[in-house]
Amino acid sequence: MGIASYSAYLTLALGALAAVALWFGLWPVAALALAFLVGGRREPVTLATDAIVFVGLAGHADPLWVGLLVVASLAAREHDPRAILILFFASIAATFVNVDWTILTGLLAIITTIRAVFLSRRAWLASRAS
């Protein structure tokens, strides 16, 4: 049993660490944890980790946008490394300047919702074609 058998636990632990750091405003810790989550594998644990990280935004952003972001990311059923990368850079920026997390979360929620709609439409069209 190598480290590969523990990768799911490590992914969840890093996601929980990032969520707690985002919630309490520990921006350098959040950036460090998010740096390891950017290139996550496409598996259900990564989807759960994304949702956990997004819930951590509720400490500084509007819960309505956070809820929409969580639902849209779960509806897309794919890990989106761009959202984690944006949060990574925002955490670095928040170390030095004030970041409006509500606007950032709202933009991420809109982008993720549009992406989920296109992904579901593509799946619906593929099922009709076959």
PDB file of N, CA and C in Angstrom, residues 2 8 13 27 66 72 76 86 90 93 101 114 116 121:
ATOM      1  N   GLY A   2       0.929   1.897  -1.160  1.00  0.00           N
ATOM      2  CA  GLY A   2       1.721   3.111  -1.268  1.00  0.00           C
ATOM      3  C   GLY A   2       0.896   4.342  -0.930  1.00  0.00           C
ATOM      4  N   ALA A   8      -6.907  10.061  -1.651  1.00  0.00           N
ATOM      5  CA  ALA A   8      -8.249  10.607  -1.420  1.00  0.00           C
ATOM      6  C   ALA A   8      -8.331  11.289  -0.060  1.00  0.00           C
ATOM      7  N   ALA A  13      -8.290  16.224   3.246  1.00  0.00           N
ATOM      8  CA  ALA A  13      -7.642  16.977   4.325  1.00  0.00           C
ATOM      9  C   ALA A  13      -7.180  18.351   3.836  1.00  0.00           C
ATOM     10  N   TRP A  27      -5.064  33.717   4.958  1.00  0.00           N
ATOM     11  CA  TRP A  27      -4.846  33.688   3.509  1.00  0.00           C
ATOM     12  C   TRP A  27      -3.608  32.919   3.079  1.00  0.00           C
ATOM     13  N   VAL A  66     -22.415  31.563  -2.394  1.00  0.00           N
ATOM     14  CA  VAL A  66     -21.668  30.349  -2.047  1.00  0.00           C
ATOM     15  C   VAL A  66     -22.529  29.124  -2.315  1.00  0.00           C
ATOM     16  N   ALA A  72     -23.849  24.477  -8.336  1.00  0.00           N
ATOM     17  CA  ALA A  72     -23.420  24.450  -9.743  1.00  0.00           C
ATOM     18  C   ALA A  72     -22.189  23.573  -9.938  1.00  0.00           C
ATOM     19  N   ALA A  76     -22.231  20.192 -12.266  1.00  0.00           N
ATOM     20  CA  ALA A  76     -21.344  20.012 -13.418  1.00  0.00           C
ATOM     21  C   ALA A  76     -20.680  18.638 -13.398  1.00  0.00           C
ATOM     22  N   ILE A  86      -8.253  30.379  -9.370  1.00  0.00           N
ATOM     23  CA  ILE A  86      -8.675  31.753  -9.082  1.00  0.00           C
ATOM     24  C   ILE A  86      -8.689  32.003  -7.578  1.00  0.00           C
ATOM     25  N   ALA A  90      -6.462  34.674  -5.512  1.00  0.00           N
ATOM     26  CA  ALA A  90      -7.175  35.620  -4.653  1.00  0.00           C
ATOM     27  C   ALA A  90      -6.682  35.523  -3.207  1.00  0.00           C
ATOM     28  N   ALA A  93      -3.485  37.399  -3.114  1.00  0.00           N
ATOM     29  CA  ALA A  93      -3.761  38.832  -3.170  1.00  0.00           C
ATOM     30  C   ALA A  93      -4.335  39.338  -1.848  1.00  0.00           C
ATOM     31  N   TRP A 101     -14.734  39.275  -1.470  1.00  0.00           N
ATOM     32  CA  TRP A 101     -14.988  37.860  -1.706  1.00  0.00           C
ATOM     33  C   TRP A 101     -16.391  37.605  -2.250  1.00  0.00           C
ATOM     34  N   ILE A 114     -23.016  28.542 -15.773  1.00  0.00           N
ATOM     35  CA  ILE A 114     -23.034  28.489 -17.247  1.00  0.00           C
ATOM     36  C   ILE A 114     -22.316  27.243 -17.737  1.00  0.00           C
ATOM     37  N   ALA A 116     -21.990  24.408 -16.126  1.00  0.00           N
ATOM     38  CA  ALA A 116     -22.822  23.241 -15.819  1.00  0.00           C
ATOM     39  C   ALA A 116     -23.951  23.092 -16.835  1.00  0.00           C
ATOM     40  N   ARG A 121     -26.125  20.117 -21.323  1.00  0.00           N
ATOM     41  CA  ARG A 121     -26.673  20.162 -22.683  1.00  0.00           C
ATOM     42  C   ARG A 121     -25.879  19.241 -23.606  1.00  0.00           C
TER      43      ARG A 121
END
